[in-house]
Tab-separated table of C-alpha atoms in Angstrom:
chain	number	residue	atom	x	y	z
A	1	UNK	CA	-22.486	-88.617	2.846
A	2	UNK	CA	-21.596	-85.669	0.638
A	3	UNK	CA	-17.956	-84.762	0.235
A	4	UNK	CA	-16.660	-81.534	-1.222
A	5	UNK	CA	-13.759	-82.080	-3.600
A	6	UNK	CA	-11.258	-79.566	-4.918
A	7	UNK	CA	-9.995	-79.958	-8.485
A	8	UNK	CA	-6.462	-81.354	-8.353
A	9	UNK	CA	-4.907	-78.677	-10.548
A	10	UNK	CA	-6.465	-75.883	-8.495
A	11	UNK	CA	-5.485	-77.592	-5.237
A	12	UNK	CA	-1.844	-77.986	-6.162
A	13	UNK	CA	-1.613	-74.414	-7.450
A	14	UNK	CA	-2.952	-72.935	-4.238
A	15	UNK	CA	-1.592	-75.301	-1.594
A	16	UNK	CA	1.152	-72.847	-0.614
A	17	UNK	CA	-1.195	-69.880	-0.207
A	18	UNK	CA	-2.246	-68.758	3.269
A	19	UNK	CA	-4.708	-66.199	4.562
A	20	UNK	CA	-3.522	-62.707	5.445
A	21	UNK	CA	-3.922	-61.223	8.935
A	22	UNK	CA	-5.645	-57.864	9.165
A	23	UNK	CA	-2.967	-55.306	9.950
A	24	UNK	CA	-1.644	-51.969	8.759
A	25	UNK	CA	-0.169	-53.498	5.608
A	26	UNK	CA	-3.215	-55.508	4.517
A	27	UNK	CA	-6.051	-53.133	5.389
A	28	UNK	CA	-7.984	-51.533	2.528
A	29	UNK	CA	-5.744	-48.702	1.318
A	30	UNK	CA	-8.751	-46.465	0.721
A	31	UNK	CA	-9.541	-46.640	4.445
A	32	UNK	CA	-6.009	-45.555	5.328
A	33	UNK	CA	-6.113	-42.728	2.804
A	34	UNK	CA	-9.461	-41.292	3.946
A	35	UNK	CA	-9.161	-38.205	6.167
A	36	UNK	CA	-11.783	-36.628	8.433
A	37	UNK	CA	-10.302	-33.434	9.795
A	38	UNK	CA	-12.966	-32.497	12.344
A	39	UNK	CA	-11.877	-35.557	14.316
A	40	UNK	CA	-8.217	-35.472	13.355
A	41	UNK	CA	-4.893	-34.757	15.042
A	42	UNK	CA	-6.028	-31.644	16.898
A	43	UNK	CA	-8.914	-33.493	18.520
A	44	UNK	CA	-6.632	-36.396	19.438
A	45	UNK	CA	-4.287	-33.923	21.086
A	46	UNK	CA	-7.224	-32.424	23.028
A	47	UNK	CA	-8.164	-35.866	24.338
A	48	UNK	CA	-4.577	-36.388	25.504
A	49	UNK	CA	-4.699	-33.036	27.319
A	50	UNK	CA	-8.037	-34.002	28.864
A	51	UNK	CA	-6.489	-37.184	30.275
A	52	UNK	CA	-3.548	-35.227	31.657
A	53	UNK	CA	-5.859	-32.762	33.396
A	54	UNK	CA	-7.889	-35.646	34.837
A	55	UNK	CA	-4.650	-37.059	36.226
A	56	UNK	CA	-4.017	-33.788	38.072
A	57	UNK	CA	-1.517	-32.116	35.739
A	58	UNK	CA	-1.649	-28.312	35.762
A	59	UNK	CA	-2.150	-26.804	32.291
A	60	UNK	CA	-2.562	-23.174	31.146
A	61	UNK	CA	-6.351	-23.675	31.061
A	62	UNK	CA	-9.035	-25.357	33.145
A	63	UNK	CA	-11.238	-26.899	30.477
A	64	UNK	CA	-11.284	-28.102	26.880
A	65	UNK	CA	-13.590	-25.998	24.668
A	66	UNK	CA	-14.832	-28.116	21.714
A	67	UNK	CA	-15.090	-25.656	18.820
A	68	UNK	CA	-14.129	-28.328	16.307
A	69	UNK	CA	-17.522	-29.811	15.512
A	70	UNK	CA	-21.150	-28.722	15.215
A	71	UNK	CA	-22.342	-30.586	18.305
A	72	UNK	CA	-24.722	-28.159	20.069
A	73	UNK	CA	-25.716	-30.270	23.076
A	74	UNK	CA	-22.065	-30.936	23.904
A	75	UNK	CA	-21.826	-27.148	24.266
A	76	UNK	CA	-24.755	-27.129	26.733
A	77	UNK	CA	-27.591	-26.259	24.350
A	78	UNK	CA	-30.817	-27.490	25.969
A	79	UNK	CA	-33.072	-29.961	24.137
A	80	UNK	CA	-36.544	-28.871	23.092
A	81	UNK	CA	-39.214	-29.955	25.592
A	82	UNK	CA	-41.870	-31.142	23.122
A	83	UNK	CA	-39.377	-33.212	21.152
A	84	UNK	CA	-37.916	-34.993	24.150
A	85	UNK	CA	-41.290	-35.548	25.842
A	86	UNK	CA	-42.781	-37.196	22.762
A	87	UNK	CA	-39.720	-39.419	22.453
A	88	UNK	CA	-39.956	-40.314	26.151
A	89	UNK	CA	-43.535	-41.518	25.724
A	90	UNK	CA	-42.630	-43.447	22.581
A	91	UNK	CA	-39.885	-45.253	24.490
A	92	UNK	CA	-41.948	-45.765	27.674
A	93	UNK	CA	-45.657	-45.477	26.802
A	94	UNK	CA	-46.810	-46.133	30.392
A	95	UNK	CA	-45.315	-42.829	31.523
A	96	UNK	CA	-48.440	-41.049	30.266
A	97	UNK	CA	-50.790	-43.098	32.479
A	98	UNK	CA	-48.365	-43.243	35.399
A	99	UNK	CA	-48.014	-39.435	35.367
A	100	UNK	CA	-51.310	-38.162	33.878
A	101	UNK	CA	-50.737	-34.502	34.792
A	102	UNK	CA	-47.144	-34.185	33.561
A	103	UNK	CA	-47.537	-34.354	29.772
A	104	UNK	CA	-49.591	-31.960	27.651
A	105	UNK	CA	-52.369	-33.311	25.475
A	106	UNK	CA	-50.534	-32.787	22.156
A	107	UNK	CA	-47.470	-34.624	23.486
A	108	UNK	CA	-49.568	-37.640	24.442
A	109	UNK	CA	-51.487	-37.610	21.147
A	110	UNK	CA	-48.344	-37.398	19.012
A	111	UNK	CA	-46.682	-40.253	20.911
A	112	UNK	CA	-49.808	-42.403	20.546
A	113	UNK	CA	-49.951	-41.700	16.822
A	114	UNK	CA	-46.336	-42.744	16.369
A	115	UNK	CA	-46.486	-45.878	18.532
A	116	UNK	CA	-49.687	-47.017	16.823
A	117	UNK	CA	-47.755	-47.282	13.585
A	118	UNK	CA	-44.694	-48.971	15.035
A	119	UNK	CA	-46.156	-52.393	15.696
A	120	UNK	CA	-43.548	-53.667	18.135
A	121	UNK	CA	-42.638	-50.255	19.516
A	122	UNK	CA	-39.316	-48.454	19.117
A	123	UNK	CA	-37.396	-51.702	19.686
A	124	UNK	CA	-38.678	-53.277	16.467
A	125	UNK	CA	-37.285	-52.896	12.968
A	126	UNK	CA	-39.215	-50.540	10.712
A	127	UNK	CA	-39.648	-50.470	6.963
A	128	UNK	CA	-36.131	-50.126	5.518
A	129	UNK	CA	-37.072	-46.836	3.861
A	130	UNK	CA	-38.400	-45.519	7.162
A	131	UNK	CA	-41.627	-45.315	9.159
A	132	UNK	CA	-44.409	-44.555	6.622
A	133	UNK	CA	-46.143	-42.027	8.899
A	134	UNK	CA	-42.903	-40.064	9.360
A	135	UNK	CA	-42.223	-40.065	5.628
A	136	UNK	CA	-45.711	-38.675	5.085
A	137	UNK	CA	-44.937	-35.922	7.630
A	138	UNK	CA	-41.722	-35.070	5.784
A	139	UNK	CA	-43.531	-34.951	2.424
A	140	UNK	CA	-46.065	-32.530	3.922
A	141	UNK	CA	-43.254	-30.383	5.358
A	142	UNK	CA	-41.453	-30.192	2.000
A	143	UNK	CA	-44.673	-29.353	0.154
A	144	UNK	CA	-45.464	-26.538	2.600
A	145	UNK	CA	-41.890	-25.212	2.527
A	146	UNK	CA	-41.512	-25.229	-1.253
A	147	UNK	CA	-45.041	-24.763	-2.550
A	148	UNK	CA	-44.701	-27.914	-4.668
A	149	UNK	CA	-45.848	-31.480	-3.991
A	150	UNK	CA	-43.579	-34.116	-2.471
A	151	UNK	CA	-43.988	-37.884	-2.360
A	152	UNK	CA	-43.414	-40.046	0.714
A	153	UNK	CA	-42.170	-42.929	-1.458
A	154	UNK	CA	-39.338	-40.667	-2.689
A	155	UNK	CA	-38.096	-40.084	0.877
A	156	UNK	CA	-35.589	-42.285	2.708
A	157	UNK	CA	-34.991	-41.948	6.445
A	158	UNK	CA	-31.331	-42.302	7.380
A	159	UNK	CA	-29.007	-42.272	10.383
A	160	UNK	CA	-28.236	-38.568	10.017
A	161	UNK	CA	-27.700	-36.917	6.654
A	162	UNK	CA	-24.194	-38.425	6.460
A	163	UNK	CA	-25.503	-41.949	5.957
A	164	UNK	CA	-27.761	-40.716	3.177
A	165	UNK	CA	-24.808	-39.106	1.406
A	166	UNK	CA	-22.813	-42.339	1.638
A	167	UNK	CA	-25.741	-44.407	0.294
A	168	UNK	CA	-26.221	-42.035	-2.627
A	169	UNK	CA	-22.510	-41.905	-3.485
A	170	UNK	CA	-22.326	-45.700	-3.343
A	171	UNK	CA	-24.945	-45.768	-6.112
A	172	UNK	CA	-23.417	-42.907	-8.080
A	173	UNK	CA	-19.740	-43.910	-8.193
A	174	UNK	CA	-19.049	-46.964	-10.308
A	175	UNK	CA	-16.179	-49.386	-9.753
A	176	UNK	CA	-13.935	-51.110	-12.271
A	177	UNK	CA	-11.500	-48.319	-12.998
A	178	UNK	CA	-14.078	-45.986	-14.529
A	179	UNK	CA	-12.678	-42.873	-12.809
A	180	UNK	CA	-16.000	-41.411	-11.687
A	181	UNK	CA	-15.820	-38.057	-9.933
A	182	UNK	CA	-17.888	-35.506	-8.045
A	183	UNK	CA	-17.677	-31.721	-8.306
A	184	UNK	CA	-17.102	-30.686	-4.707
A	185	UNK	CA	-16.882	-27.172	-3.236
A	186	UNK	CA	-13.581	-26.056	-1.762
A	187	UNK	CA	-13.664	-25.558	1.137
A	188	UNK	CA	-15.955	-28.538	1.760
A	189	UNK	CA	-17.224	-30.682	4.614
A	190	UNK	CA	-14.754	-33.614	4.834
A	191	UNK	CA	-17.573	-36.172	4.642
A	192	UNK	CA	-17.413	-35.714	0.879
A	193	UNK	CA	-13.663	-36.063	0.404
A	194	UNK	CA	-13.480	-39.024	2.810
A	195	UNK	CA	-16.444	-40.811	1.181
A	196	UNK	CA	-14.989	-40.296	-2.291
A	197	UNK	CA	-11.690	-41.781	-1.148
A	198	UNK	CA	-13.379	-44.789	0.464
A	199	UNK	CA	-15.449	-45.459	-2.656
A	200	UNK	CA	-12.579	-44.939	-5.096
A	201	UNK	CA	-14.074	-41.782	-6.578
A	202	UNK	CA	-12.306	-38.606	-7.653
A	203	UNK	CA	-12.836	-35.270	-5.932
A	204	UNK	CA	-13.203	-32.587	-8.595
A	205	UNK	CA	-12.707	-29.291	-6.750
A	206	UNK	CA	-14.445	-26.048	-7.527
A	207	UNK	CA	-13.236	-23.072	-5.513
A	208	UNK	CA	-15.706	-20.882	-3.661
A	209	UNK	CA	-14.867	-17.176	-3.855
A	210	UNK	CA	-13.640	-15.894	-0.499
A	211	UNK	CA	-13.631	-12.355	-1.849
A	212	UNK	CA	-17.234	-12.856	-2.971
A	213	UNK	CA	-18.413	-14.010	0.451
A	214	UNK	CA	-17.751	-17.642	-0.492
A	215	UNK	CA	-20.174	-17.605	-3.415
A	216	UNK	CA	-20.139	-19.964	-6.417
A	217	UNK	CA	-18.559	-18.558	-9.591
A	218	UNK	CA	-20.022	-20.339	-12.606
A	219	UNK	CA	-17.003	-19.749	-14.864
A	220	UNK	CA	-14.801	-21.413	-12.259
A	221	UNK	CA	-17.282	-24.275	-11.925
A	222	UNK	CA	-17.369	-24.918	-15.668
A	223	UNK	CA	-13.586	-24.721	-15.885
A	224	UNK	CA	-13.232	-27.324	-13.127
A	225	UNK	CA	-15.629	-29.623	-14.971
A	226	UNK	CA	-13.789	-29.226	-18.282
A	227	UNK	CA	-10.388	-29.797	-16.672
A	228	UNK	CA	-11.538	-32.998	-14.991
A	229	UNK	CA	-13.077	-34.361	-18.183
A	230	UNK	CA	-9.899	-33.576	-20.093
A	231	UNK	CA	-8.061	-35.767	-17.569
A	232	UNK	CA	-10.425	-38.659	-18.219
A	233	UNK	CA	-12.636	-38.227	-15.147
A	234	UNK	CA	-16.308	-39.097	-15.684
A	235	UNK	CA	-17.931	-36.387	-13.566
A	236	UNK	CA	-21.228	-37.828	-12.291
A	237	UNK	CA	-22.550	-35.055	-10.078
A	238	UNK	CA	-22.088	-31.861	-8.126
A	239	UNK	CA	-22.254	-31.432	-4.345
A	240	UNK	CA	-23.600	-28.157	-2.977
A	241	UNK	CA	-23.726	-27.273	0.728
A	242	UNK	CA	-26.319	-24.573	1.400
A	243	UNK	CA	-25.983	-22.840	3.831
A	244	UNK	CA	-22.282	-23.541	3.609
A	245	UNK	CA	-20.063	-25.594	5.867
A	246	UNK	CA	-17.467	-24.370	6.783
A	247	UNK	CA	-18.068	-21.041	5.057
A	248	UNK	CA	-21.546	-19.949	6.221
A	249	UNK	CA	-22.543	-18.624	2.786
A	250	UNK	CA	-26.163	-18.732	1.575
A	251	UNK	CA	-26.871	-19.281	-2.115
A	252	UNK	CA	-29.271	-16.839	-3.729
A	253	UNK	CA	-31.963	-18.286	-5.972
A	254	UNK	CA	-30.200	-16.954	-9.080
A	255	UNK	CA	-27.065	-18.920	-8.164
A	256	UNK	CA	-29.158	-22.047	-7.548
A	257	UNK	CA	-30.812	-21.590	-10.962
A	258	UNK	CA	-27.407	-21.335	-12.642
A	259	UNK	CA	-26.213	-24.541	-10.987
A	260	UNK	CA	-29.419	-26.364	-11.931
A	261	UNK	CA	-29.194	-25.274	-15.571
A	262	UNK	CA	-25.583	-26.442	-15.734
A	263	UNK	CA	-26.508	-29.777	-14.115
A	264	UNK	CA	-29.280	-30.326	-16.682
A	265	UNK	CA	-27.020	-29.339	-19.572
A	266	UNK	CA	-24.092	-31.485	-18.414
A	267	UNK	CA	-26.168	-34.441	-17.077
A	268	UNK	CA	-24.953	-34.084	-13.480
A	269	UNK	CA	-26.761	-35.339	-10.388
A	270	UNK	CA	-27.151	-32.498	-7.868
A	271	UNK	CA	-26.411	-33.423	-4.254
A	272	UNK	CA	-27.968	-30.685	-2.102
A	273	UNK	CA	-26.746	-30.735	1.504
A	274	UNK	CA	-29.311	-28.510	3.242
A	275	UNK	CA	-28.898	-29.466	6.901
A	276	UNK	CA	-28.414	-25.830	8.033
A	277	UNK	CA	-31.622	-24.513	6.456
A	278	UNK	CA	-32.927	-23.260	9.829
A	279	UNK	CA	-29.667	-21.431	10.641
A	280	UNK	CA	-30.063	-18.142	8.736
A	281	UNK	CA	-28.464	-15.052	10.321
A	282	UNK	CA	-28.375	-12.448	7.573
A	283	UNK	CA	-31.395	-10.178	7.986
A	284	UNK	CA	-32.278	-9.816	4.310
A	285	UNK	CA	-31.495	-13.447	3.394
A	286	UNK	CA	-33.703	-16.509	3.302
A	287	UNK	CA	-33.242	-20.172	2.535
A	288	UNK	CA	-34.445	-21.540	-0.789
A	289	UNK	CA	-34.194	-25.269	-1.350
A	290	UNK	CA	-32.875	-26.696	-4.607
A	291	UNK	CA	-36.158	-28.627	-4.878
A	292	UNK	CA	-38.219	-25.404	-4.760
A	293	UNK	CA	-36.115	-23.610	-7.342
A	294	UNK	CA	-36.064	-26.666	-9.612
A	295	UNK	CA	-39.849	-26.969	-9.518
A	296	UNK	CA	-40.225	-23.218	-10.088
A	297	UNK	CA	-38.108	-23.691	-13.225
A	298	UNK	CA	-40.370	-26.491	-14.468
A	299	UNK	CA	-38.218	-29.459	-13.468
A	300	UNK	CA	-41.037	-31.154	-11.586
A	301	UNK	CA	-39.440	-34.569	-11.185
A	302	UNK	CA	-42.711	-36.255	-12.159
A	303	UNK	CA	-42.426	-39.929	-13.050
A	304	UNK	CA	-40.507	-40.108	-16.313
A	305	UNK	CA	-39.114	-36.564	-16.024
A	306	UNK	CA	-35.421	-37.146	-15.336
A	307	UNK	CA	-34.078	-33.976	-16.970
A	308	UNK	CA	-32.841	-32.851	-13.553
A	309	UNK	CA	-31.723	-35.459	-11.043
A	310	UNK	CA	-31.559	-34.039	-7.521
A	311	UNK	CA	-31.056	-35.590	-4.095
A	312	UNK	CA	-31.593	-33.347	-1.044
A	313	UNK	CA	-30.562	-33.994	2.563
A	314	UNK	CA	-31.724	-32.768	5.973
A	315	UNK	CA	-30.799	-33.705	9.551
A	316	UNK	CA	-31.859	-33.412	13.198
A	317	UNK	CA	-28.274	-32.531	14.152
A	318	UNK	CA	-28.305	-28.826	13.273
A	319	UNK	CA	-30.880	-26.027	13.152
A	320	UNK	CA	-32.235	-25.229	16.619
A	321	UNK	CA	-32.695	-28.901	17.552
A	322	UNK	CA	-29.028	-29.932	17.712
A	323	UNK	CA	-29.903	-33.591	18.315
A	324	UNK	CA	-26.649	-34.955	16.854
A	325	UNK	CA	-26.565	-38.129	18.928
A	326	UNK	CA	-30.047	-39.253	17.925
A	327	UNK	CA	-28.818	-39.698	14.332
A	328	UNK	CA	-31.941	-38.623	12.511
A	329	UNK	CA	-32.146	-37.453	8.920
A	330	UNK	CA	-33.601	-38.030	5.485
A	331	UNK	CA	-32.916	-37.757	1.792
A	332	UNK	CA	-35.467	-36.910	-0.880
A	333	UNK	CA	-34.887	-38.016	-4.470
A	334	UNK	CA	-36.224	-35.930	-7.352
A	335	UNK	CA	-36.107	-36.976	-10.994
A	336	UNK	CA	-34.657	-40.366	-10.005
A	337	UNK	CA	-36.316	-43.330	-11.732
A	338	UNK	CA	-37.949	-46.355	-10.126
A	339	UNK	CA	-35.039	-48.679	-10.948
A	340	UNK	CA	-32.540	-46.548	-9.039
A	341	UNK	CA	-35.001	-45.943	-6.191
A	342	UNK	CA	-35.248	-49.709	-5.791
A	343	UNK	CA	-31.464	-49.944	-5.526
A	344	UNK	CA	-31.437	-47.181	-2.900
A	345	UNK	CA	-34.016	-49.204	-0.982
A	346	UNK	CA	-31.792	-52.275	-1.251
A	347	UNK	CA	-28.801	-50.379	0.136
A	348	UNK	CA	-30.974	-49.082	2.992
A	349	UNK	CA	-32.071	-52.672	3.639
A	350	UNK	CA	-28.475	-53.751	4.270
A	351	UNK	CA	-28.772	-51.953	7.628
A	352	UNK	CA	-32.367	-53.244	7.953
A	353	UNK	CA	-33.520	-49.743	8.936
A	354	UNK	CA	-32.237	-46.507	10.413
A	355	UNK	CA	-32.669	-46.245	14.170
A	356	UNK	CA	-36.274	-45.697	15.240
A	357	UNK	CA	-35.560	-42.897	17.735
A	358	UNK	CA	-33.782	-40.921	15.013
A	359	UNK	CA	-36.678	-41.510	12.635
A	360	UNK	CA	-39.194	-40.224	15.181
A	361	UNK	CA	-36.958	-37.260	16.030
A	362	UNK	CA	-36.935	-36.363	12.327
A	363	UNK	CA	-40.729	-36.436	12.245
A	364	UNK	CA	-40.952	-34.179	15.287
A	365	UNK	CA	-38.319	-31.817	13.838
A	366	UNK	CA	-40.284	-31.114	10.671
A	367	UNK	CA	-43.695	-31.250	12.363
A	368	UNK	CA	-43.385	-29.258	15.599
A	369	UNK	CA	-46.350	-27.906	17.612
A	370	UNK	CA	-48.665	-25.613	15.634
A	371	UNK	CA	-50.332	-22.400	16.792
A	372	UNK	CA	-53.153	-23.327	19.156
A	373	UNK	CA	-51.501	-26.549	20.344
A	374	UNK	CA	-50.849	-26.789	24.116
A	375	UNK	CA	-47.066	-26.988	23.586
A	376	UNK	CA	-46.847	-24.196	21.005
A	377	UNK	CA	-45.875	-21.286	23.267
A	378	UNK	CA	-43.178	-23.263	25.069
A	379	UNK	CA	-41.820	-24.560	21.770
A	380	UNK	CA	-41.642	-21.148	20.099
A	381	UNK	CA	-39.942	-19.574	23.118
A	382	UNK	CA	-37.309	-22.335	23.284
A	383	UNK	CA	-36.729	-22.203	19.525
A	384	UNK	CA	-36.458	-18.406	19.371
A	385	UNK	CA	-34.182	-18.255	22.421
A	386	UNK	CA	-31.777	-20.739	20.838
A	387	UNK	CA	-31.730	-19.031	17.437
A	388	UNK	CA	-31.348	-15.498	18.815
A	389	UNK	CA	-28.492	-16.625	21.060
A	390	UNK	CA	-26.752	-18.349	18.130
A	391	UNK	CA	-27.074	-15.176	16.071
A	392	UNK	CA	-25.545	-13.073	18.875
A	393	UNK	CA	-22.713	-15.543	19.265
A	394	UNK	CA	-22.016	-15.529	15.531
A	395	UNK	CA	-21.569	-11.749	15.684
A	396	UNK	CA	-19.349	-11.996	18.773
A	397	UNK	CA	-17.091	-14.583	17.136
A	398	UNK	CA	-16.701	-12.781	13.827
A	399	UNK	CA	-16.002	-9.459	15.527
A	400	UNK	CA	-13.361	-11.040	17.765
A	401	UNK	CA	-11.690	-12.911	14.896
A	402	UNK	CA	-11.363	-9.788	12.775
A	403	UNK	CA	-9.689	-8.037	15.706
A	404	UNK	CA	-6.853	-10.601	15.715
A	405	UNK	CA	-3.537	-9.740	14.074
A	406	UNK	CA	-3.249	-11.273	10.608
A	407	UNK	CA	-6.794	-12.643	10.604
A	408	UNK	CA	-9.718	-11.750	8.341
A	409	UNK	CA	-13.101	-13.433	8.439
A	410	UNK	CA	-16.205	-13.150	6.285
A	411	UNK	CA	-19.413	-12.827	8.237
A	412	UNK	CA	-21.379	-16.094	8.305
A	413	UNK	CA	-24.810	-15.519	6.781
A	414	UNK	CA	-25.885	-18.977	7.958
A	415	UNK	CA	-24.828	-22.329	9.481
A	416	UNK	CA	-22.805	-22.647	12.696
A	417	UNK	CA	-19.207	-21.805	11.772
A	418	UNK	CA	-16.628	-19.171	11.035
A	419	UNK	CA	-13.814	-19.888	8.557
A	420	UNK	CA	-11.214	-17.149	9.025
A	421	UNK	CA	-8.086	-16.725	6.940
A	422	UNK	CA	-4.821	-16.522	8.882
A	423	UNK	CA	-1.525	-15.106	7.673
A	424	UNK	CA	1.459	-16.766	9.281
A	425	UNK	CA	5.103	-15.738	9.204
A	426	UNK	CA	7.830	-17.668	7.407
A	427	UNK	CA	9.184	-18.573	10.844
A	428	UNK	CA	5.867	-20.193	11.792
A	429	UNK	CA	5.716	-22.067	8.490
A	430	UNK	CA	9.259	-23.373	8.958
A	431	UNK	CA	8.428	-24.490	12.489
A	432	UNK	CA	5.434	-26.390	11.118
A	433	UNK	CA	7.582	-27.970	8.411
A	434	UNK	CA	10.095	-29.091	11.037
A	435	UNK	CA	7.294	-30.892	12.877
A	436	UNK	CA	6.002	-32.436	9.664
A	437	UNK	CA	2.526	-30.868	9.815
A	438	UNK	CA	0.724	-28.271	7.687
A	439	UNK	CA	1.149	-24.703	8.923
A	440	UNK	CA	-2.545	-24.255	9.795
A	441	UNK	CA	-2.516	-27.502	11.795
A	442	UNK	CA	0.585	-26.332	13.642
A	443	UNK	CA	-1.227	-23.108	14.515
A	444	UNK	CA	-4.300	-24.977	15.778
A	445	UNK	CA	-2.167	-27.312	17.917
A	446	UNK	CA	-0.349	-24.363	19.471
A	447	UNK	CA	-3.623	-22.544	20.197
A	448	UNK	CA	-4.985	-25.714	21.801
A	449	UNK	CA	-1.929	-26.115	24.037
A	450	UNK	CA	-2.262	-22.537	25.287
A	451	UNK	CA	-6.036	-22.106	25.533
A	452	UNK	CA	-7.747	-25.513	25.464
A	453	UNK	CA	-9.785	-24.373	22.434
A	454	UNK	CA	-10.174	-27.060	19.769
A	455	UNK	CA	-10.105	-25.647	16.225
A	456	UNK	CA	-9.951	-27.449	12.862
A	457	UNK	CA	-7.194	-26.650	10.330
A	458	UNK	CA	-8.425	-25.287	7.023
A	459	UNK	CA	-6.331	-27.864	5.170
A	460	UNK	CA	-8.849	-30.483	6.325
A	461	UNK	CA	-11.594	-28.737	4.319
A	462	UNK	CA	-9.511	-27.712	1.339
A	463	UNK	CA	-8.446	-24.148	0.599
A	464	UNK	CA	-7.021	-22.101	-2.250
A	465	UNK	CA	-3.299	-22.606	-2.758
A	466	UNK	CA	-1.243	-20.099	-0.812
A	467	UNK	CA	-3.926	-19.479	1.823
A	468	UNK	CA	-4.378	-20.766	5.375
A	469	UNK	CA	-7.571	-20.972	7.409
A	470	UNK	CA	-9.179	-22.641	10.385
A	471	UNK	CA	-12.765	-23.456	11.247
A	472	UNK	CA	-14.434	-22.725	14.559
A	473	UNK	CA	-18.007	-23.134	15.675
A	474	UNK	CA	-19.815	-20.413	17.599
A	475	UNK	CA	-21.536	-22.996	19.810
A	476	UNK	CA	-19.877	-22.493	23.222
A	477	UNK	CA	-22.444	-21.218	25.711
A	478	UNK	CA	-23.171	-17.511	25.442
A	479	UNK	CA	-22.398	-17.001	29.134
A	480	UNK	CA	-18.826	-18.216	28.588
A	481	UNK	CA	-18.262	-16.960	25.043
A	482	UNK	CA	-16.576	-13.699	26.053
A	483	UNK	CA	-14.044	-15.581	28.184
A	484	UNK	CA	-13.459	-18.143	25.424
A	485	UNK	CA	-12.731	-15.378	22.920
A	486	UNK	CA	-10.393	-13.622	25.373
A	487	UNK	CA	-8.480	-16.871	25.817
A	488	UNK	CA	-8.264	-17.290	22.053
A	489	UNK	CA	-6.964	-13.736	21.653
A	490	UNK	CA	-4.275	-14.268	24.312
A	491	UNK	CA	-3.138	-17.551	22.742
A	492	UNK	CA	-3.099	-16.000	19.274
A	493	UNK	CA	-1.062	-12.999	20.438
A	494	UNK	CA	1.459	-15.314	22.116
A	495	UNK	CA	1.756	-17.405	18.964
A	496	UNK	CA	2.287	-14.372	16.754
A	497	UNK	CA	4.913	-12.886	19.104
A	498	UNK	CA	6.853	-16.157	19.290
A	499	UNK	CA	6.905	-16.624	15.531
A	500	UNK	CA	7.775	-13.196	14.185
A	501	UNK	CA	10.361	-13.138	11.369
């Protein structure tokens, strides 16, 4: 019989030690420090109000309007027929034979093609990097979009783009007190600040120019990099959100070229968050991916060419699909060597694989019905109806915001949000200070209590010192948008009247 023995000296030295319970004092401090504003205090307050209404309490409004997060289906956007029908047949293949006249031929053929490559169906694990057939579809989509080749073995399917960002940052940010950092736009999507905090990285802010329609100013970017390095931060990369969240700006190709040249010169990994690439509202604007511009510049990312290291992200959650809950997305690596790609695969393997429904949804997103397919006309009508309605709503929201006292708002050229600047009185700021909350959060809480509209304070995204903002989506249904904006205007007027100096 084997017996495990403990060295006597070690045993006596540790005999008085005991394990620690998991509580608020022993939890990882990085977890406590991480903040995610889009699901912060204002949302918690809205859930409390929802419970009170359900209990029969009379409030100044009849419903909670969730303008805090880009969640289209929660705001009654309809799913696309082709996408959902293919998924239905992948989940329940017998539906096609049980109902032979319900599903169009291209729906049935796509579902059969997917299930043939799944082995055990959608309930089985897939390759940790993702279903090979879907990765091939994505590579074809990227090649057609950019005019440059893409490789399926450089694509990783993930549970939404957010998981891909976390996997990449886990590889990028080293531990052991090395003070690694990431250039991050301000304002930014809080995924980046929260992930940096969790991983022990340093957020290196670079301010977007509100007066320049939230564009990137290269002098400011270089100054931020130099300042961080002077403080001992090893800046490993730069995050770029294009189109912007929360700002709605679209980067022109010349700006993208400038960022790429700086990244090559300074040895920075470019993290290109491109999940809003189908949400373009400005008539004379178009989306250009970082991958396209890089290849146009000669940074092909061929094996052994690591002059530019770029990782791009896309998701099923935005665009005209809005399938947030399916958690589909991918990342493509460019100029990243085989050794690092193997480590990315290992990290993906820790979750075994991303969910199969999300993987299939990603394939359908980037490979929708083509002209001549039975589902094409229905698909194009549904897509165009959604996009045209979103564009109208973006105009409605920005017009209404600029009509509010003390509010100015740049027009969103893309994405799903407005990020207006608000100017609050000293009285309002003192009231916020008395409650122990930032002034923009105080404003959002007061608007919520009066209107039921859930906004996100600008402080959760970062903002230039001395300024205050909030973020709102323009996702509420078009039929109710006018009433929502009237309610916002009434609540805003009441707030301003009650807090005049």
